[in-house]
mmCIF file of C-alpha atoms in Angstrom:
data_model
loop_
_atom_site.group_PDB
_atom_site.id
_atom_site.type_symbol
_atom_site.label_atom_id
_atom_site.label_comp_id
_atom_site.label_asym_id
_atom_site.label_seq_id
_atom_site.Cartn_x
_atom_site.Cartn_y
_atom_site.Cartn_z
ATOM 1 C CA MET U 1 101.290 72.623 67.819
ATOM 2 C CA PRO U 2 98.904 75.533 69.737
ATOM 3 C CA LYS U 3 95.509 75.737 69.502
ATOM 4 C CA ALA U 4 94.096 78.800 66.956
ATOM 5 C CA TYR U 5 90.934 80.608 68.085
ATOM 6 C CA TRP U 6 88.696 82.917 65.438
ATOM 7 C CA VAL U 7 87.139 85.869 67.205
ATOM 8 C CA ALA U 8 84.061 87.753 65.812
ATOM 9 C CA HIS U 9 82.517 91.181 67.458
ATOM 10 C CA VAL U 10 79.225 91.801 65.319
ATOM 11 C CA THR U 11 76.732 93.895 64.591
ATOM 12 C CA VAL U 12 73.669 92.156 62.644
ATOM 13 C CA THR U 13 71.733 94.393 60.674
ATOM 14 C CA ASP U 14 69.717 92.119 58.929
ATOM 15 C CA PRO U 15 68.358 88.998 60.137
ATOM 16 C CA GLU U 16 67.810 87.150 56.694
ATOM 17 C CA PRO U 17 70.738 87.286 55.341
ATOM 18 C CA TYR U 18 72.790 87.407 58.338
ATOM 19 C CA LYS U 19 71.488 83.570 59.062
ATOM 20 C CA LEU U 20 72.200 82.209 55.650
ATOM 21 C CA TYR U 21 75.654 83.116 56.556
ATOM 22 C CA ALA U 22 75.579 81.229 59.775
ATOM 23 C CA ASP U 23 73.667 78.338 58.634
ATOM 24 C CA GLY U 24 76.965 78.371 55.777
ATOM 25 C CA ALA U 25 79.925 79.144 58.383
ATOM 26 C CA SER U 26 78.348 76.637 60.816
ATOM 27 C CA ALA U 27 78.653 74.279 57.688
ATOM 28 C CA ALA U 28 82.514 75.599 56.994
ATOM 29 C CA PHE U 29 83.915 74.941 60.639
ATOM 30 C CA LYS U 30 82.554 71.468 60.679
ATOM 31 C CA LYS U 31 84.382 70.446 57.976
ATOM 32 C CA TYR U 32 87.557 71.564 59.517
ATOM 33 C CA ASN U 33 86.557 70.594 63.599
ATOM 34 C CA ALA U 34 86.319 73.711 65.001
ATOM 35 C CA ASN U 35 84.440 73.956 68.311
ATOM 36 C CA VAL U 36 82.384 76.823 69.058
ATOM 37 C CA LEU U 37 82.776 77.800 72.712
ATOM 38 C CA ALA U 38 80.701 81.207 72.472
ATOM 39 C CA ARG U 39 78.116 82.370 70.260
ATOM 40 C CA GLY U 40 76.433 85.404 71.284
ATOM 41 C CA GLY U 41 75.260 86.131 74.734
ATOM 42 C CA LYS U 42 75.649 87.738 77.704
ATOM 43 C CA PHE U 43 78.322 90.167 77.837
ATOM 44 C CA GLU U 44 80.057 92.905 79.565
ATOM 45 C CA ASP U 45 81.446 95.886 77.508
ATOM 46 C CA LEU U 46 84.619 97.329 79.680
ATOM 47 C CA GLU U 47 86.569 99.176 77.478
ATOM 48 C CA GLY U 48 86.724 100.379 73.525
ATOM 49 C CA THR U 49 84.050 99.953 70.933
ATOM 50 C CA ASN U 50 81.507 96.697 71.383
ATOM 51 C CA HIS U 51 79.681 95.137 68.993
ATOM 52 C CA PRO U 52 76.540 93.170 70.332
ATOM 53 C CA ARG U 53 77.195 89.573 68.826
ATOM 54 C CA ASN U 54 80.899 87.906 70.193
ATOM 55 C CA VAL U 55 81.992 84.691 68.799
ATOM 56 C CA VAL U 56 84.956 82.444 69.818
ATOM 57 C CA ILE U 57 85.651 79.337 67.685
ATOM 58 C CA GLU U 58 88.507 77.319 68.361
ATOM 59 C CA PHE U 59 90.406 75.883 65.450
ATOM 60 C CA ALA U 60 92.783 72.938 66.350
ATOM 61 C CA ASP U 61 95.607 75.330 64.833
ATOM 62 C CA MET U 62 96.503 78.605 62.813
ATOM 63 C CA GLU U 63 96.988 76.461 59.417
ATOM 64 C CA THR U 64 93.261 74.452 60.204
ATOM 65 C CA ALA U 65 91.992 77.639 61.375
ATOM 66 C CA MET U 66 93.276 79.448 58.655
ATOM 67 C CA ALA U 67 92.407 77.038 56.005
ATOM 68 C CA CYS U 68 88.367 77.076 57.131
ATOM 69 C CA TYR U 69 89.028 81.264 56.820
ATOM 70 C CA ASN U 70 90.043 80.835 52.827
ATOM 71 C CA SER U 71 87.639 77.122 52.173
ATOM 72 C CA ASP U 72 85.204 77.678 49.435
ATOM 73 C CA GLU U 73 82.093 76.929 51.942
ATOM 74 C CA TYR U 74 83.521 79.885 53.881
ATOM 75 C CA GLN U 75 84.140 82.356 51.256
ATOM 76 C CA ALA U 76 80.361 81.041 50.004
ATOM 77 C CA ALA U 77 79.049 81.785 53.239
ATOM 78 C CA LYS U 78 80.562 85.587 53.863
ATOM 79 C CA LYS U 79 78.714 86.485 50.721
ATOM 80 C CA HIS U 80 75.807 86.695 52.551
ATOM 81 C CA ARG U 81 76.973 88.344 56.122
ATOM 82 C CA GLU U 82 79.056 91.624 53.481
ATOM 83 C CA ASN U 83 75.878 93.405 53.266
ATOM 84 C CA ALA U 84 73.994 92.751 56.455
ATOM 85 C CA GLY U 85 76.118 93.445 59.611
ATOM 86 C CA ILE U 86 79.074 95.451 60.894
ATOM 87 C CA ALA U 87 82.131 92.507 61.537
ATOM 88 C CA ASN U 88 85.255 92.564 63.409
ATOM 89 C CA ILE U 89 87.421 88.621 62.531
ATOM 90 C CA ILE U 90 91.077 88.258 63.916
ATOM 91 C CA ILE U 91 92.040 84.546 64.092
ATOM 92 C CA VAL U 92 94.461 84.296 67.051
ATOM 93 C CA GLU U 93 96.917 81.633 68.302
ATOM 94 C CA GLY U 94 96.714 79.986 71.631
ATOM 95 C CA ALA U 95 99.619 80.546 74.434
#
């Protein structure tokens, strides 16, 4: 099975609750053996609408990535992000 990747582009609008999201999401990622490949850091905006925070997280496969997203742990963390930022998140299967 190919690996799967969360790709997120985020603008944080309220850092305090967003930190609660990040802490809770990190716990979910650990539970599902995710590997954070990129989180924040320097980027070049080449096309389209950008967000200042970009994240790529690797999972064993699509099923594991979706299980993490739908987990109680991640959904509880996500509630802190909902009014603390603008996020575009996709899960893509690797080649």
